Coordinates of C-alpha atoms and ligand atoms in Angstrom, one line a residue:
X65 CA 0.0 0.0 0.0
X66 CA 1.1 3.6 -1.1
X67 CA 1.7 6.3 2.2
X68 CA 2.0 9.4 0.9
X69 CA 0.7 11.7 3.9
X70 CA 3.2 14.5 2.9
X71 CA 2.3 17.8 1.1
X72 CA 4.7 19.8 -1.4
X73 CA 4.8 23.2 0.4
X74 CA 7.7 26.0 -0.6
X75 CA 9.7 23.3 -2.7
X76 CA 9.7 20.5 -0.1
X77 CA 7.9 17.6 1.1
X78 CA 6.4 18.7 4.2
X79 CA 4.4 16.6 7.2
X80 CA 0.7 18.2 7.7
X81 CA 0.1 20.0 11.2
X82 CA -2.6 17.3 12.1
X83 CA -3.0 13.6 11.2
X84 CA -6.0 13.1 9.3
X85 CA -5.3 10.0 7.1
X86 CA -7.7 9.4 4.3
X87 CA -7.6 6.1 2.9
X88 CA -7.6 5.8 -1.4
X89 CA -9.5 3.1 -2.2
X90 CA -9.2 1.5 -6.1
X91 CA -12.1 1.4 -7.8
X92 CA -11.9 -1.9 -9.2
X93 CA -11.2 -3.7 -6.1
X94 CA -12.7 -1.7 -3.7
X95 CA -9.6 -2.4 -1.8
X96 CA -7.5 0.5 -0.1
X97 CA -4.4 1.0 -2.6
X98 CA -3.1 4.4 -1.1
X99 CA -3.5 6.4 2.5
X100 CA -3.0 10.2 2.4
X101 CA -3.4 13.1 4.7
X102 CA -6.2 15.5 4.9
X103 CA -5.1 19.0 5.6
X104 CA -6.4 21.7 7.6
X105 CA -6.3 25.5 7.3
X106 CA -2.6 25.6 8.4
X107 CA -1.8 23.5 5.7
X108 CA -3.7 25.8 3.3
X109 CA -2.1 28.7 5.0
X110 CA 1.5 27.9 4.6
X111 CA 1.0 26.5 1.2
X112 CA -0.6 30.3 0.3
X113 CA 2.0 31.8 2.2
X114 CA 4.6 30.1 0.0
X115 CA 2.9 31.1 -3.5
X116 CA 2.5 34.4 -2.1
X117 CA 6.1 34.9 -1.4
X118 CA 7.4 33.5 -4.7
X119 CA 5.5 35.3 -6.6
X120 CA 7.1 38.6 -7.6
X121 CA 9.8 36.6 -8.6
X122 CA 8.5 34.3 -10.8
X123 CA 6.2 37.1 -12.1
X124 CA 9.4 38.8 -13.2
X125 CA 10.9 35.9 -15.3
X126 CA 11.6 36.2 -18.9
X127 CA 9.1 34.1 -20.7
X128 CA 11.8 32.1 -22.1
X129 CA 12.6 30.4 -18.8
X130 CA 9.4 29.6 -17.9
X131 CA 9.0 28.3 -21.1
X132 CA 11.9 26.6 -20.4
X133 CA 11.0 24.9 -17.1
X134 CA 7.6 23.5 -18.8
X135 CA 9.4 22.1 -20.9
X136 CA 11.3 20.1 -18.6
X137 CA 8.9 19.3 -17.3
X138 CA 7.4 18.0 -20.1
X139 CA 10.1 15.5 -21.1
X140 CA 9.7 14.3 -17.0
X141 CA 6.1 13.6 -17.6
X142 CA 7.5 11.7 -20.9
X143 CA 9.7 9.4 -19.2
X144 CA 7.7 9.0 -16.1
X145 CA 4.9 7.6 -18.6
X146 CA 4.2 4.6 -16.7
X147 CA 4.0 5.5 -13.2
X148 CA 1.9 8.2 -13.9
X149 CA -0.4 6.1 -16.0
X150 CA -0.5 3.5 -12.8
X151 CA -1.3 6.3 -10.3
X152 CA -4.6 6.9 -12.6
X153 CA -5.6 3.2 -13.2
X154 CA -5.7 3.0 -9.4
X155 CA -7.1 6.0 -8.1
X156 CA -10.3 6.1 -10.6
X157 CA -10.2 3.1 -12.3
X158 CA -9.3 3.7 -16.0
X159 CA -8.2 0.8 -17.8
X160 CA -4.5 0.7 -18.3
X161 CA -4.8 1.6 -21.7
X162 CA -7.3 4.6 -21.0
X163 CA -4.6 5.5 -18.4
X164 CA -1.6 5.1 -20.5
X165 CA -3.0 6.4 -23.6
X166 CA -6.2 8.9 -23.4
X167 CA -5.5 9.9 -19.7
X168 CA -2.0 10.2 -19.5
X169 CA -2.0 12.0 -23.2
X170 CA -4.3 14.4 -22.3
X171 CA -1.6 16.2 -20.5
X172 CA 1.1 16.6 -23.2
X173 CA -2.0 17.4 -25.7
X174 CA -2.8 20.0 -23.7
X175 CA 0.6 21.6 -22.6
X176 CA 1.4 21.5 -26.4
X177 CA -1.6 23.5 -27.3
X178 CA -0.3 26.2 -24.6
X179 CA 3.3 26.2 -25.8
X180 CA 1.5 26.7 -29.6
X181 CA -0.7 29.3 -28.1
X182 CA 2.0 31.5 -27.2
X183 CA 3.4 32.2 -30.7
X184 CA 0.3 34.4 -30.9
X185 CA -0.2 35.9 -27.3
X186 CA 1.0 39.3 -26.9
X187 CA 1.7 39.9 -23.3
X188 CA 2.2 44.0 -24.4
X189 CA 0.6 45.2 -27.0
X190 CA -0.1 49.2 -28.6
X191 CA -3.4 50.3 -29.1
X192 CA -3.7 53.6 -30.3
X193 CA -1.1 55.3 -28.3
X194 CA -1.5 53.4 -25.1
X195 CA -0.1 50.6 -24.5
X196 CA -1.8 47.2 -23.5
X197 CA 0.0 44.2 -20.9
X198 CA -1.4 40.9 -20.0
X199 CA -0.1 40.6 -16.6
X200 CA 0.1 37.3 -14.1
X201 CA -3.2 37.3 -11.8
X202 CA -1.6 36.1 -8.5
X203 CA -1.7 33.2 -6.4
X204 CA -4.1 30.6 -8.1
X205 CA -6.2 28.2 -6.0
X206 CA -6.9 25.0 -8.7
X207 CA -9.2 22.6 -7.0
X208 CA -9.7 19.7 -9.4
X209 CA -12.3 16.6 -10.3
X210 CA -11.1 13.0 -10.3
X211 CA -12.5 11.9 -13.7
X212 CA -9.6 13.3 -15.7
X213 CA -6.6 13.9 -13.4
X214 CA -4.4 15.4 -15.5
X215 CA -6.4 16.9 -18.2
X216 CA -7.4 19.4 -15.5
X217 CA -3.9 19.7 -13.8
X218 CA -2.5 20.7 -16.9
X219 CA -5.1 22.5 -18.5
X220 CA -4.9 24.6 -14.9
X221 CA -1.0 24.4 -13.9
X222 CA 0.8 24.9 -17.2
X223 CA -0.7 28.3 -18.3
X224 CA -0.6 29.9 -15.0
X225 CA 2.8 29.0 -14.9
X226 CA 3.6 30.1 -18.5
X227 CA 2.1 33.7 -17.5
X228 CA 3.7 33.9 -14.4
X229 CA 1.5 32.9 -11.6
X230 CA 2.2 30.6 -8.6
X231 CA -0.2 28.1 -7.2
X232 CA -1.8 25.8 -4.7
X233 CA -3.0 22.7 -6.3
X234 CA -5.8 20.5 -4.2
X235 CA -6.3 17.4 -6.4
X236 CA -9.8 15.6 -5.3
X237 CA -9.2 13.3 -2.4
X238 CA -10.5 10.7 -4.0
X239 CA -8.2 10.5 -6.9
X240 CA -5.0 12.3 -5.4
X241 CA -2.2 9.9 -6.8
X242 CA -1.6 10.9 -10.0
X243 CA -1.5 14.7 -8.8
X244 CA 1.2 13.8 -6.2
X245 CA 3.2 12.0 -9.1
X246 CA 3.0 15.0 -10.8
X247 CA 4.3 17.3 -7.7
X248 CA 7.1 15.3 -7.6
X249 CA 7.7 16.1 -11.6
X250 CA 7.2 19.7 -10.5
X251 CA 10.3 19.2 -8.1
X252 CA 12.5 17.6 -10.3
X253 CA 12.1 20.0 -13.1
X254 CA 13.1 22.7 -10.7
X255 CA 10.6 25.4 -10.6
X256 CA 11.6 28.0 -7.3
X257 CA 10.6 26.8 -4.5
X258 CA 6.8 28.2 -4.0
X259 CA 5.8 28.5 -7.7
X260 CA 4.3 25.6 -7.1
X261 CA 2.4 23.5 -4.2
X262 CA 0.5 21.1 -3.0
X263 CA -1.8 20.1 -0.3
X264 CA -4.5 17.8 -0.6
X265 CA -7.8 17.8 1.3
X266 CA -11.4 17.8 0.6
X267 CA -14.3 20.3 -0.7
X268 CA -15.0 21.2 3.2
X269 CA -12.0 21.4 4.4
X270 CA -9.0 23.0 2.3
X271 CA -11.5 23.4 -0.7
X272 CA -13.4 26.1 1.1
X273 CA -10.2 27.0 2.9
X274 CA -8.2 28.1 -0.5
X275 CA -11.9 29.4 -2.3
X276 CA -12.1 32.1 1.2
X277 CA -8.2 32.9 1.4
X278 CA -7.9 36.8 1.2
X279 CA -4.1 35.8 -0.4
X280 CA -5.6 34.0 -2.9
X281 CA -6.2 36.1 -5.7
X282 CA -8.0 33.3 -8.1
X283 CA -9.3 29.7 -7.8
X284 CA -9.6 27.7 -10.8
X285 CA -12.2 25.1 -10.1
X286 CA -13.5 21.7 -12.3
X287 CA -15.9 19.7 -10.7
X288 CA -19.9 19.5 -9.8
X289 CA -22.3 22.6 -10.3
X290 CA -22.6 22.1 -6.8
X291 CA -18.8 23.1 -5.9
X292 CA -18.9 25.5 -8.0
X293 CA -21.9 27.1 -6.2
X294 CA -20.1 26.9 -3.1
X295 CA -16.8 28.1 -3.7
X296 CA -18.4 31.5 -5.8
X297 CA -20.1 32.2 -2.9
X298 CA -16.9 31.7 -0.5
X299 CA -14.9 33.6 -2.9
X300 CA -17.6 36.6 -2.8
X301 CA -16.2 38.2 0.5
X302 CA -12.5 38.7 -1.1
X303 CA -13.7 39.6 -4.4
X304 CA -11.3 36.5 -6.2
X305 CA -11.8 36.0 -10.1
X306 CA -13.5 32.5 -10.0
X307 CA -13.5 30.3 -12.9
X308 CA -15.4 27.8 -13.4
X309 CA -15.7 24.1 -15.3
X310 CA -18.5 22.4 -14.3
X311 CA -21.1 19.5 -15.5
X312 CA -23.1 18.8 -18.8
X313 CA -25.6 17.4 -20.0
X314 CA -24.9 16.8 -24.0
X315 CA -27.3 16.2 -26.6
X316 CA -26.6 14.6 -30.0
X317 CA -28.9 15.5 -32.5
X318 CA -28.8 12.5 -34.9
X319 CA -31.0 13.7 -37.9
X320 CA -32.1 11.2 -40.8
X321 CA -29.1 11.6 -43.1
X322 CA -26.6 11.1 -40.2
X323 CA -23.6 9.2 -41.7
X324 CA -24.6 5.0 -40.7
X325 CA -21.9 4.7 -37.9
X326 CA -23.3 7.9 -36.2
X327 CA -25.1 6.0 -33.4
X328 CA -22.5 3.3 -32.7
X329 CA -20.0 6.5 -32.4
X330 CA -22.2 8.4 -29.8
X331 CA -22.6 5.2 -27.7
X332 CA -18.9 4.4 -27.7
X333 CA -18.4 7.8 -27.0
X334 CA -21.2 7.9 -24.3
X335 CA -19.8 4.9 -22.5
X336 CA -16.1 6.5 -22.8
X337 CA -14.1 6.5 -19.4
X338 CA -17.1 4.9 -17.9
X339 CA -19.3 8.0 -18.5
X340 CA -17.8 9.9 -16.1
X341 CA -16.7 12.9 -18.9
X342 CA -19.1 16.2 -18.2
X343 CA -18.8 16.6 -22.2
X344 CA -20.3 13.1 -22.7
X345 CA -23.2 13.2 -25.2
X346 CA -25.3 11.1 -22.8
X347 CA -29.0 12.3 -24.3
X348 CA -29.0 11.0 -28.0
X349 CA -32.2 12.9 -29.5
X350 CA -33.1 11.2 -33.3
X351 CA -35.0 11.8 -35.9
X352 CA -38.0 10.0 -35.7
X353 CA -37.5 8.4 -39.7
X354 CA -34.7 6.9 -37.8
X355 CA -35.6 6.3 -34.7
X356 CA -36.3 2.3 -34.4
X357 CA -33.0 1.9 -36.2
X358 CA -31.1 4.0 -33.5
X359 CA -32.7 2.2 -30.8
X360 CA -31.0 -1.5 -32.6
X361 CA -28.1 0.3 -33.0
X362 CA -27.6 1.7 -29.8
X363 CA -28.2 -2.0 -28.0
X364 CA -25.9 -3.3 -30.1
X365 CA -23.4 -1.2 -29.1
X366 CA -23.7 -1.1 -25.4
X367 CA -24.1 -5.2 -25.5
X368 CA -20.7 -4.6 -27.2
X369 CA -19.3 -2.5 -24.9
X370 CA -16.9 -4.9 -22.7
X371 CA -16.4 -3.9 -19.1
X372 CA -13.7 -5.7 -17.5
X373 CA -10.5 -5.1 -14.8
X374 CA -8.2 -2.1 -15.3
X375 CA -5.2 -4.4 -15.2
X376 CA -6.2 -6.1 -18.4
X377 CA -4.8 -4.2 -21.7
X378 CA -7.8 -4.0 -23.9
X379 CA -10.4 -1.2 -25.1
X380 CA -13.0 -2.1 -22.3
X381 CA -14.5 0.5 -20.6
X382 CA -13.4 0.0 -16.2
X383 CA -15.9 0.6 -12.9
X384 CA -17.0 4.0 -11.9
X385 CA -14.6 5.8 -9.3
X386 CA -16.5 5.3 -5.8
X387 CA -19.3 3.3 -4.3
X388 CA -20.9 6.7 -3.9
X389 CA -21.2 7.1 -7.4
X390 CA -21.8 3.6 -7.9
X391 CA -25.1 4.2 -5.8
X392 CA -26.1 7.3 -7.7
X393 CA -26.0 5.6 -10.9
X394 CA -27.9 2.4 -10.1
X395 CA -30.5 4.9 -8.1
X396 CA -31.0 6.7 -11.8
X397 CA -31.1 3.2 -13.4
X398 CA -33.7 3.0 -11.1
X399 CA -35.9 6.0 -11.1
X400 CA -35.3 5.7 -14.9
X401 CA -37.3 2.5 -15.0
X402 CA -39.8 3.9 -12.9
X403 CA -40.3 6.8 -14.3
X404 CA -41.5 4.9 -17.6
X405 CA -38.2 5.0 -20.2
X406 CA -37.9 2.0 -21.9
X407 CA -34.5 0.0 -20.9
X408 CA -32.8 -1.2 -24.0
X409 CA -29.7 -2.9 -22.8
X410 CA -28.0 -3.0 -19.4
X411 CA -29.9 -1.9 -16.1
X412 CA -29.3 -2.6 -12.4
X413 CA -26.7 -4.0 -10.6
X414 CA -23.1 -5.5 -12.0
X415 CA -22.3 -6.6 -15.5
X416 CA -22.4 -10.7 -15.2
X417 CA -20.0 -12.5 -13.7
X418 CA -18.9 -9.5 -11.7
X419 CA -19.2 -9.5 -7.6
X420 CA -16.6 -7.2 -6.5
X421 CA -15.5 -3.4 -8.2
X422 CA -18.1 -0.7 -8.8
X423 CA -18.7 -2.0 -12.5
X424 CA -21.5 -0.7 -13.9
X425 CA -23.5 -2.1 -17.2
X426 CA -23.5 -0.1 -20.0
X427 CA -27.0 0.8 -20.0
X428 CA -29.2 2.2 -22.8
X429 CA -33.0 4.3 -22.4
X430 CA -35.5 4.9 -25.0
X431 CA -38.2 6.4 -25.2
X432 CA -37.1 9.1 -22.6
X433 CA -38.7 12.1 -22.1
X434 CA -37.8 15.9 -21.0
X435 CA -39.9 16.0 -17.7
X436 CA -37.7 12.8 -17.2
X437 CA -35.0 12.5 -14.1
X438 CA -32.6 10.7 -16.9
X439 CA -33.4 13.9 -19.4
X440 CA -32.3 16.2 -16.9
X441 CA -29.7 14.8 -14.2
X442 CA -26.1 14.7 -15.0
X443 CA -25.9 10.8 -14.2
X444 CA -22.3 10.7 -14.8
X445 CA -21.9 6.8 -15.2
X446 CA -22.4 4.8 -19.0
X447 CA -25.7 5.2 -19.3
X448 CA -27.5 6.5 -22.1
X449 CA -30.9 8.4 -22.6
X450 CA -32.7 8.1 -26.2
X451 CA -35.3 10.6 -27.2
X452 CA -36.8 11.6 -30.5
X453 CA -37.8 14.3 -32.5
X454 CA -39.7 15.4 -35.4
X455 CA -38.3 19.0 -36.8
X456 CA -35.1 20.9 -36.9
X457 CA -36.6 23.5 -34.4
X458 CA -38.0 20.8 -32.0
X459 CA -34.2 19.2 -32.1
X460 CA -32.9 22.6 -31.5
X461 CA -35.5 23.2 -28.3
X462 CA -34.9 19.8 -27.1
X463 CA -31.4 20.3 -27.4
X464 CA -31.0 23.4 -25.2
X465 CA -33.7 22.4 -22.7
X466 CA -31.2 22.0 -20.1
X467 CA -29.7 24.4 -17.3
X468 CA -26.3 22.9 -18.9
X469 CA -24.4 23.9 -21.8
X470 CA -20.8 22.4 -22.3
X471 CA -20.8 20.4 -25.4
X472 CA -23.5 19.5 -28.3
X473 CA -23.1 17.2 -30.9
X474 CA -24.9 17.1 -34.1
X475 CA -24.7 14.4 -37.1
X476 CA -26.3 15.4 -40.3
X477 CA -24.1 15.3 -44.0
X478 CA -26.3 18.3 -44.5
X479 CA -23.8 20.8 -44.0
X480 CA -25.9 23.8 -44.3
X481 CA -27.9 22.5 -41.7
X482 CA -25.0 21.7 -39.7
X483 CA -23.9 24.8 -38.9
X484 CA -27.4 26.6 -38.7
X485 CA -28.2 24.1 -35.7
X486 CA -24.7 24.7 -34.4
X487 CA -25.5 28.1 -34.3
X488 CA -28.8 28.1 -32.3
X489 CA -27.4 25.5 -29.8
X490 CA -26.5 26.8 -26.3
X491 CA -22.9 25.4 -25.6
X492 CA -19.8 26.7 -25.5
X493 CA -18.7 23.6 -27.5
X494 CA -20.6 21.9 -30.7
X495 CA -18.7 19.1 -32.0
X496 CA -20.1 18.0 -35.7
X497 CA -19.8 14.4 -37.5
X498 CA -17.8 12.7 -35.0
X499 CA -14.8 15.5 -35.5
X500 CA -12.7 16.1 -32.1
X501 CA -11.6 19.4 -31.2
X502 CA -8.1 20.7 -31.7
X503 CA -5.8 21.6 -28.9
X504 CA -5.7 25.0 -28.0
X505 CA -9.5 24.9 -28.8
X506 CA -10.9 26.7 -25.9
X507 CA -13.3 23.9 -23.3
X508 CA -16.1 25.5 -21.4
X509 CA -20.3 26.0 -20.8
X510 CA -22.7 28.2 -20.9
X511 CA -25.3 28.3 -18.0
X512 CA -24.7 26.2 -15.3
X513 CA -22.0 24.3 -17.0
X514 CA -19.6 27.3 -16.0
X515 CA -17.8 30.2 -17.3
X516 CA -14.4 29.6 -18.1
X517 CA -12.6 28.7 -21.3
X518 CA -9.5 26.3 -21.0
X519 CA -6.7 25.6 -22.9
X520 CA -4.6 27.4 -25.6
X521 CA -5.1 31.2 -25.9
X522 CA -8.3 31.3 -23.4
X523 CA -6.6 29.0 -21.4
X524 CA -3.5 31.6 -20.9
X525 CA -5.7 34.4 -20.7
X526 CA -8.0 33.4 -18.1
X527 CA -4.6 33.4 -15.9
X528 CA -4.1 37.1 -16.8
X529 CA -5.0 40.5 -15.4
X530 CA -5.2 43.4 -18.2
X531 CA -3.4 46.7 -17.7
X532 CA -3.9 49.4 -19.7
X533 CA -1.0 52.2 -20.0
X534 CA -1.2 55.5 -21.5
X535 CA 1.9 57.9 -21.7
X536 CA 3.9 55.5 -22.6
X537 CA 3.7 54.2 -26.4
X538 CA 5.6 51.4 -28.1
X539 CA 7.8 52.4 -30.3
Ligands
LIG900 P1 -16.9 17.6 -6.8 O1 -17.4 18.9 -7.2 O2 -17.5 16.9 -5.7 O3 -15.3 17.7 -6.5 C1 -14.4 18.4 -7.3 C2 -13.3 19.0 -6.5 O4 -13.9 20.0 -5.7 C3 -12.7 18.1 -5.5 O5 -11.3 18.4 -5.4 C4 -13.4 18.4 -4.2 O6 -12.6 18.1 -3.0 C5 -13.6 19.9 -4.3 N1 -14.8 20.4 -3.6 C6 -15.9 19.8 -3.3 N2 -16.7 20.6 -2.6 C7 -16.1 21.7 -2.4 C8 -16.3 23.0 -1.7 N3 -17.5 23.2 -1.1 N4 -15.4 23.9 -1.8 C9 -14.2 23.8 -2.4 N5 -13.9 22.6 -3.0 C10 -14.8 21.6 -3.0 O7 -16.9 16.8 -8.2 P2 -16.4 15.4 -8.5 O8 -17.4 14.5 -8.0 O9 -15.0 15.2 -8.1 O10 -16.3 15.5 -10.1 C11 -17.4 15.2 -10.9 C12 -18.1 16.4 -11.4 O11 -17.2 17.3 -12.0 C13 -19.2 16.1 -12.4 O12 -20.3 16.8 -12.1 C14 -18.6 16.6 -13.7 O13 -19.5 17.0 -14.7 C15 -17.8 17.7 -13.3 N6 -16.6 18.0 -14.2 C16 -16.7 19.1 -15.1 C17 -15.6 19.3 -16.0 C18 -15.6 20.5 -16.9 O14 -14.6 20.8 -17.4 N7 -16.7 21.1 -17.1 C19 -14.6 18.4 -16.0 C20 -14.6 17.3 -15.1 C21 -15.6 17.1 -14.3

């Protein structure tokens, strides 16, 4: 079993004030795999108190040494491929080749798209005859989710530290590993002691600790709608920009003359990392030519959908990360049956064969409609709601009935139509015909989804203050 009760404070490894072990417990074995500490507002303190200080001085590097020290740290995360991948299968049970591949890749996609992204920024810029500077916000709170562990580490970490900012990083308790891993990367790269720390804890405890600190000048937060709530309204009193990634609620719109693998693609993608993405398009809305043919396809394509241990190599999908959300799911499963949807293909309780991991079945609705819990509730696990619909506009209501707005999907070869639906659609991301975004491509929601932009340009941006200077032109 892994100990790692330590936190990265003012570029050491430092004890917490007061024992409060948590235990990590993986997913797929429901057995403890890790125990860490808890800390408490001293913790938080001296961790802010060591950003704090550092910061003038990393604020007043030359962009070419920061640069530099990502980097480094880039070719670390490279060669430290494996353990990092580990750290993920364990803490939130991704498959080993999820881990190794979409997990662990996400980071390097990401910190590329920054790197990219900074041909174009202009930290000082003329406009008319004043002059214009992006300038490093502060001390950065980044309080993350345990779904994706290092897309969000990196997608908050690398362009804060590109601009010039230093940070606390809380990782979610429940998926800390991976996030301690990448402290010790941090280290070895050999950023200034303080650039960068780390203290984990929970949403009560140092969550609400870092989201009230009056030395905290931001907190970048990815998580629940819930969290999100709470941390704005603990960051009122001091006034700290708050950004926010939060949950979704996708729709695909899969009109008649949707390409034939259109379905199959939005269940696969549905079911991805065991439905726990807050862009998943989890309520497929069809046509209604083509609805009885999505419905066959769909059930084929959860049936095909293997689930099996995260130790095995393989393109299975692995359990969901806790018995809490375990619970959740199976209670949605539930109310979703009740409630009158039509269950297509999976449905209560563990896949066959399987007594021990929070493995889930992949589990298709039909027939689902909006007044529904399963219309409405992120349910976060792979299941799947199918509706229908009969016109463009209805697609397009249906679509944005939703306090969410992260990512829509629509499949049509119509490509006129494509982009007039895209237009109407309420979601700060519409992905089209089973095209990915690029990196650098700025991730965020409308509504209650949030309202921050990550990665590339936004991404560097969203770490910045703007100063505007007269008296002074560029030459
Ligand atoms: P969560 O909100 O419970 O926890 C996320 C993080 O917030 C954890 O580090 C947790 O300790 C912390 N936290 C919890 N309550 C807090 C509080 N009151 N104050 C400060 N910090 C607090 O969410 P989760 O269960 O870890 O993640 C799943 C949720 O995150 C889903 O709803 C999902 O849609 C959402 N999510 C959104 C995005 C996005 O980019 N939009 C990405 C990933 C996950």
């Amino acid at each position: 079993m892994i100990e790692k009760r330590q936190f990265y404070i003012n570029g050491q490894w430092v004890n917490p004030v007061a024992a409060n072990d948590l235990n990590v417990i993986d997913p797929a074995t429901e057995e403890v795999c890790a125990v860490i500490s808890l800390g408490d507002q001293a913790d938080t303190d001296a961790a802010v108190a060591a950003a704090r200080d550092a910061f003038p001085a990393w604020a007043d590097t030359s962009l070419q040494e920061r640069v530099a020290l990502v980097k480094k740290l880039r070719d670390i995360y490279m060669a430290r491929r494996d353990d990092m991948s580990e750290a993920m299968r364990m803490e939130m049970g991704a498959p080993i080749d999820l881990a190794t591949n979409g997990q662990w890749g996400s980071g390097t996609w990401h910190l590329d798209g920054f790197l990219e992204a900074l041909d174009s920024f202009e930290f000082e810029y003329a406009m008319g005859a004043d002059r214009m500077r992006k300038e490093p916000i502060g001390v950065c709170a980044m309080i993350t989710p345990w779904n994706w562990p290092m897309n969000q580490v990196f997608l908050k970490a690398i362009p804060a530290l590109l601009v010039g900012c230093t940070m606390v990083l809380k990782p979610s308790e429940i998926a800390p590993l991976s996030s301690i891993v990448f402290a010790e990367m941090m280290h070895e790269a050999g950023f200034p002691a303080g650039v960068f720390n780390m203290v984990n804890g929970d949403g009560i405890g140092v969550g609400s600790q870092l989201s009230a600190h009056p030395d905290v000048d931001m907190v970048s937060f990815t998580g629940s709608t819930r969290a999100g709530i709470a941390i704005s309204k603990a960051a009122a009193d001091s006034l700290k920009r708050v950004s926010l990634e939060l949950g979704g609620k996708g729709a695909n719109l899969v009109f008649a003359d949707a390409d034939e693998k259109a379905v199959k693609r939005g269940v696969i993608h549905c079911m991805n990392n065991s439905g726990q993405s807050c862009n998943a398009p989890t309520r497929m809305i069809v046509e209604h030519s083509r609805y009885a043919d999505a419905i066959q396809e769909a059930k084929a394509a959860a049936e095909a959908t293997k689930v099996g241990p995260t130790t095995e190599p393989g393109r299975h999908i692995g359990p969901v990360v806790s018995e809490l959300q375990f619970n959740k799911i199976q209670g949605l499963i539930e109310t979703g049956i009740k409630e009158g949807a039509t269950l297509v293909a999976g449905g209560l309780g563990r896949p066959e064969g399987m007594n021990k991991g929070y493995f889930v079945r992949p589990t298709v609705f039909a027939d689902v409609t909006p007044d529904m819990t399963i219309y409405r509730e992120e349910i976060f696990g792979p299941v799947l709601a199918i509706s229908s619909f009969e016109t463009e506009a209805q697609a397009v209501q249906m679509t944005n009935d939703t306090v969410y707005g992260l990512t829509n999907y629509i499949q049509t070869q119509d490509d006129e139509k494509r982009l007039r639906v895209a237009r109407q659609v309420r979601s700060g991301m519409v992905e089209t015909n089973g095209v990915g975004r690029i990196n650098g491509s700025p991730f965020g929601g409308y509504g209650q989804s949030g309202n921050g932009r990550e990665g590339g340009t936004w991404g560097l941006d969203e770490f910045c203050e703007t100063k505007a200077i007269s008296g002074v032109p560029m030459a």
